[in-house]
Amino acid sequence: MKRDKDELEKSERLPHHHHSKEEELALIHNMPGDNAIDAVAEAMKQLGDPTRLKIFWILCHTEECVLDLSAIISMSSPAVAHHLKLLKSTGLITARREGKEVYYKAAETPLVWKLHTTIEDVAEIRCPQ
């Protein structure tokens, strides 16, 4: 059963008393909202695919076009374009057009920076720049 913040305030305690009432209330009040959780879950879902994770990591370090990304990861351009579309729809990457060419790079957001550093920490690799 999901309890909202107001309901918990009205009740005396959570069913199991592992923490003080103040700690329980602080946890509930500081819990991210559904929109924030959904955004993070979608980003993690997109990065759960090894190919998209690799593309994202590359784009955290450089701006690239589809053809160059295809060559770097040895995958067809249509397949890379599909992965780029998914990453872009989540806001993890951005695109800019220069003539006929489209260049992609990681979005400049706090979430993207945190994901980038987390990937490198977990994989125990250093940023090449």
PDB file of C-alpha atoms in Angstrom:
ATOM      1  CA  MET A   1       0.000   0.000   0.000  1.00  0.00           C
ATOM      2  CA  LYS A   2       1.433   3.353  -1.049  1.00  0.00           C
ATOM      3  CA  ARG A   3       1.250   6.122   1.534  1.00  0.00           C
ATOM      4  CA  ASP A   4       1.362   9.758   0.571  1.00  0.00           C
ATOM      5  CA  LYS A   5       3.049  12.390   2.700  1.00  0.00           C
ATOM      6  CA  ASP A   6      -0.172  13.684   4.265  1.00  0.00           C
ATOM      7  CA  GLU A   7      -1.328  10.202   5.174  1.00  0.00           C
ATOM      8  CA  LEU A   8       1.967   9.423   6.934  1.00  0.00           C
ATOM      9  CA  GLU A   9       1.773  12.653   8.919  1.00  0.00           C
ATOM     10  CA  LYS A  10      -1.695  11.656  10.125  1.00  0.00           C
ATOM     11  CA  SER A  11      -0.570   8.190  11.137  1.00  0.00           C
ATOM     12  CA  GLU A  12       1.560   7.585  14.151  1.00  0.00           C
ATOM     13  CA  ARG A  13       4.272   5.458  12.557  1.00  0.00           C
ATOM     14  CA  LEU A  14       5.132   3.238   9.642  1.00  0.00           C
ATOM     15  CA  PRO A  15       4.109  -0.413  10.156  1.00  0.00           C
ATOM     16  CA  HIS A  16       7.617  -1.401  11.283  1.00  0.00           C
ATOM     17  CA  HIS A  17       9.451   0.872  13.713  1.00  0.00           C
ATOM     18  CA  HIS A  18      13.014   0.783  12.361  1.00  0.00           C
ATOM     19  CA  HIS A  19      13.571   4.534  12.730  1.00  0.00           C
ATOM     20  CA  SER A  20      12.290   7.468  14.720  1.00  0.00           C
ATOM     21  CA  LYS A  21       9.133   9.201  13.546  1.00  0.00           C
ATOM     22  CA  GLU A  22      11.250  12.226  12.564  1.00  0.00           C
ATOM     23  CA  GLU A  23      13.492  10.052  10.372  1.00  0.00           C
ATOM     24  CA  GLU A  24      10.452   8.432   8.759  1.00  0.00           C
ATOM     25  CA  LEU A  25       8.896  11.816   8.010  1.00  0.00           C
ATOM     26  CA  ALA A  26      12.187  13.172   6.645  1.00  0.00           C
ATOM     27  CA  LEU A  27      12.460  10.174   4.332  1.00  0.00           C
ATOM     28  CA  ILE A  28       8.930  10.627   3.008  1.00  0.00           C
ATOM     29  CA  HIS A  29       9.268  14.408   2.615  1.00  0.00           C
ATOM     30  CA  ASN A  30      12.596  14.127   0.781  1.00  0.00           C
ATOM     31  CA  MET A  31      11.525  11.305  -1.507  1.00  0.00           C
ATOM     32  CA  PRO A  32      11.682  12.447  -5.152  1.00  0.00           C
ATOM     33  CA  GLY A  33       8.374  12.998  -6.901  1.00  0.00           C
ATOM     34  CA  ASP A  34       7.058  10.647  -9.544  1.00  0.00           C
ATOM     35  CA  ASN A  35       8.188  12.911 -12.411  1.00  0.00           C
ATOM     36  CA  ALA A  36      11.789  12.939 -11.168  1.00  0.00           C
ATOM     37  CA  ILE A  37      11.772   9.177 -10.607  1.00  0.00           C
ATOM     38  CA  ASP A  38      10.266   8.590 -14.062  1.00  0.00           C
ATOM     39  CA  ALA A  39      12.937  10.761 -15.728  1.00  0.00           C
ATOM     40  CA  VAL A  40      15.784   8.937 -13.992  1.00  0.00           C
ATOM     41  CA  ALA A  41      14.217   5.533 -14.692  1.00  0.00           C
ATOM     42  CA  GLU A  42      13.885   6.362 -18.399  1.00  0.00           C
ATOM     43  CA  ALA A  43      17.498   7.543 -18.584  1.00  0.00           C
ATOM     44  CA  MET A  44      18.668   4.364 -16.853  1.00  0.00           C
ATOM     45  CA  LYS A  45      16.491   2.283 -19.179  1.00  0.00           C
ATOM     46  CA  GLN A  46      18.123   3.862 -22.231  1.00  0.00           C
ATOM     47  CA  LEU A  47      21.605   3.369 -20.808  1.00  0.00           C
ATOM     48  CA  GLY A  48      20.750  -0.232 -19.919  1.00  0.00           C
ATOM     49  CA  ASP A  49      21.456  -1.120 -23.538  1.00  0.00           C
ATOM     50  CA  PRO A  50      25.212  -1.711 -24.044  1.00  0.00           C
ATOM     51  CA  THR A  51      25.263  -0.047 -27.471  1.00  0.00           C
ATOM     52  CA  ARG A  52      23.503   3.083 -26.227  1.00  0.00           C
ATOM     53  CA  LEU A  53      25.756   3.169 -23.173  1.00  0.00           C
ATOM     54  CA  LYS A  54      28.804   3.060 -25.443  1.00  0.00           C
ATOM     55  CA  ILE A  55      27.412   5.782 -27.733  1.00  0.00           C
ATOM     56  CA  PHE A  56      26.508   7.944 -24.740  1.00  0.00           C
ATOM     57  CA  TRP A  57      29.992   7.568 -23.258  1.00  0.00           C
ATOM     58  CA  ILE A  58      31.596   8.539 -26.578  1.00  0.00           C
ATOM     59  CA  LEU A  59      29.335  11.585 -26.885  1.00  0.00           C
ATOM     60  CA  CYS A  60      30.261  12.665 -23.358  1.00  0.00           C
ATOM     61  CA  HIS A  61      33.774  13.217 -24.720  1.00  0.00           C
ATOM     62  CA  THR A  62      33.291  14.385 -28.275  1.00  0.00           C
ATOM     63  CA  GLU A  63      30.767  15.588 -30.812  1.00  0.00           C
ATOM     64  CA  GLU A  64      30.252  13.079 -33.637  1.00  0.00           C
ATOM     65  CA  CYS A  65      28.137  12.451 -36.708  1.00  0.00           C
ATOM     66  CA  VAL A  66      26.327   9.180 -37.429  1.00  0.00           C
ATOM     67  CA  LEU A  67      28.948   7.965 -39.915  1.00  0.00           C
ATOM     68  CA  ASP A  68      31.843   8.445 -37.516  1.00  0.00           C
ATOM     69  CA  LEU A  69      29.936   6.804 -34.662  1.00  0.00           C
ATOM     70  CA  SER A  70      29.130   3.898 -36.984  1.00  0.00           C
ATOM     71  CA  ALA A  71      32.819   3.450 -37.725  1.00  0.00           C
ATOM     72  CA  ILE A  72      33.852   3.772 -34.068  1.00  0.00           C
ATOM     73  CA  ILE A  73      31.454   1.091 -32.817  1.00  0.00           C
ATOM     74  CA  SER A  74      31.358  -1.042 -36.000  1.00  0.00           C
ATOM     75  CA  MET A  75      27.609  -0.794 -36.517  1.00  0.00           C
ATOM     76  CA  SER A  76      25.478   0.238 -39.478  1.00  0.00           C
ATOM     77  CA  SER A  77      24.467   3.880 -39.780  1.00  0.00           C
ATOM     78  CA  PRO A  78      20.714   3.112 -39.584  1.00  0.00           C
ATOM     79  CA  ALA A  79      21.234   1.143 -36.371  1.00  0.00           C
ATOM     80  CA  VAL A  80      23.314   3.944 -34.838  1.00  0.00           C
ATOM     81  CA  ALA A  81      20.709   6.508 -35.935  1.00  0.00           C
ATOM     82  CA  HIS A  82      18.032   4.465 -34.144  1.00  0.00           C
ATOM     83  CA  HIS A  83      20.038   4.472 -30.898  1.00  0.00           C
ATOM     84  CA  LEU A  84      20.711   8.209 -31.247  1.00  0.00           C
ATOM     85  CA  LYS A  85      16.990   8.879 -31.671  1.00  0.00           C
ATOM     86  CA  LEU A  86      16.247   7.055 -28.410  1.00  0.00           C
ATOM     87  CA  LEU A  87      19.010   8.844 -26.499  1.00  0.00           C
ATOM     88  CA  LYS A  88      17.872  12.208 -27.873  1.00  0.00           C
ATOM     89  CA  SER A  89      14.224  11.565 -26.967  1.00  0.00           C
ATOM     90  CA  THR A  90      15.302  11.058 -23.361  1.00  0.00           C
ATOM     91  CA  GLY A  91      17.292  14.307 -23.328  1.00  0.00           C
ATOM     92  CA  LEU A  92      20.626  12.573 -22.793  1.00  0.00           C
ATOM     93  CA  ILE A  93      22.095  13.910 -26.039  1.00  0.00           C
ATOM     94  CA  THR A  94      21.553  16.914 -28.281  1.00  0.00           C
ATOM     95  CA  ALA A  95      21.963  17.411 -32.014  1.00  0.00           C
ATOM     96  CA  ARG A  96      22.961  20.313 -34.218  1.00  0.00           C
ATOM     97  CA  ARG A  97      22.828  20.562 -37.979  1.00  0.00           C
ATOM     98  CA  GLU A  98      25.674  21.989 -40.029  1.00  0.00           C
ATOM     99  CA  GLY A  99      24.754  21.908 -43.694  1.00  0.00           C
ATOM    100  CA  LYS A 100      23.714  18.335 -44.477  1.00  0.00           C
ATOM    101  CA  GLU A 101      25.541  16.880 -41.488  1.00  0.00           C
ATOM    102  CA  VAL A 102      24.034  16.366 -38.023  1.00  0.00           C
ATOM    103  CA  TYR A 103      26.388  16.298 -35.056  1.00  0.00           C
ATOM    104  CA  TYR A 104      25.528  14.740 -31.703  1.00  0.00           C
ATOM    105  CA  LYS A 105      26.952  15.297 -28.238  1.00  0.00           C
ATOM    106  CA  ALA A 106      25.955  14.669 -24.642  1.00  0.00           C
ATOM    107  CA  ALA A 107      23.483  17.176 -23.263  1.00  0.00           C
ATOM    108  CA  GLU A 108      24.930  19.677 -20.824  1.00  0.00           C
ATOM    109  CA  THR A 109      22.738  18.873 -17.823  1.00  0.00           C
ATOM    110  CA  PRO A 110      23.495  17.880 -14.238  1.00  0.00           C
ATOM    111  CA  LEU A 111      21.905  14.459 -14.830  1.00  0.00           C
ATOM    112  CA  VAL A 112      24.103  13.760 -17.854  1.00  0.00           C
ATOM    113  CA  TRP A 113      27.242  14.841 -15.980  1.00  0.00           C
ATOM    114  CA  LYS A 114      26.356  12.567 -13.049  1.00  0.00           C
ATOM    115  CA  LEU A 115      25.619   9.626 -15.352  1.00  0.00           C
ATOM    116  CA  HIS A 116      28.897  10.212 -17.201  1.00  0.00           C
ATOM    117  CA  THR A 117      30.952  10.232 -14.005  1.00  0.00           C
ATOM    118  CA  THR A 118      29.051   7.246 -12.605  1.00  0.00           C
ATOM    119  CA  ILE A 119      29.781   5.206 -15.732  1.00  0.00           C
ATOM    120  CA  GLU A 120      33.469   5.989 -15.453  1.00  0.00           C
ATOM    121  CA  ASP A 121      33.549   5.294 -11.713  1.00  0.00           C
ATOM    122  CA  VAL A 122      31.770   1.947 -12.043  1.00  0.00           C
ATOM    123  CA  ALA A 123      33.800   0.896 -15.090  1.00  0.00           C
ATOM    124  CA  GLU A 124      36.966   2.149 -13.371  1.00  0.00           C
ATOM    125  CA  ILE A 125      38.050   4.154 -16.399  1.00  0.00           C
ATOM    126  CA  ARG A 126      39.382   7.664 -16.688  1.00  0.00           C
ATOM    127  CA  CYS A 127      37.954  10.394 -18.843  1.00  0.00           C
ATOM    128  CA  PRO A 128      40.237  10.594 -21.914  1.00  0.00           C
ATOM    129  CA  GLN A 129      40.231  14.406 -21.855  1.00  0.00           C
TER     130      GLN A 129
END
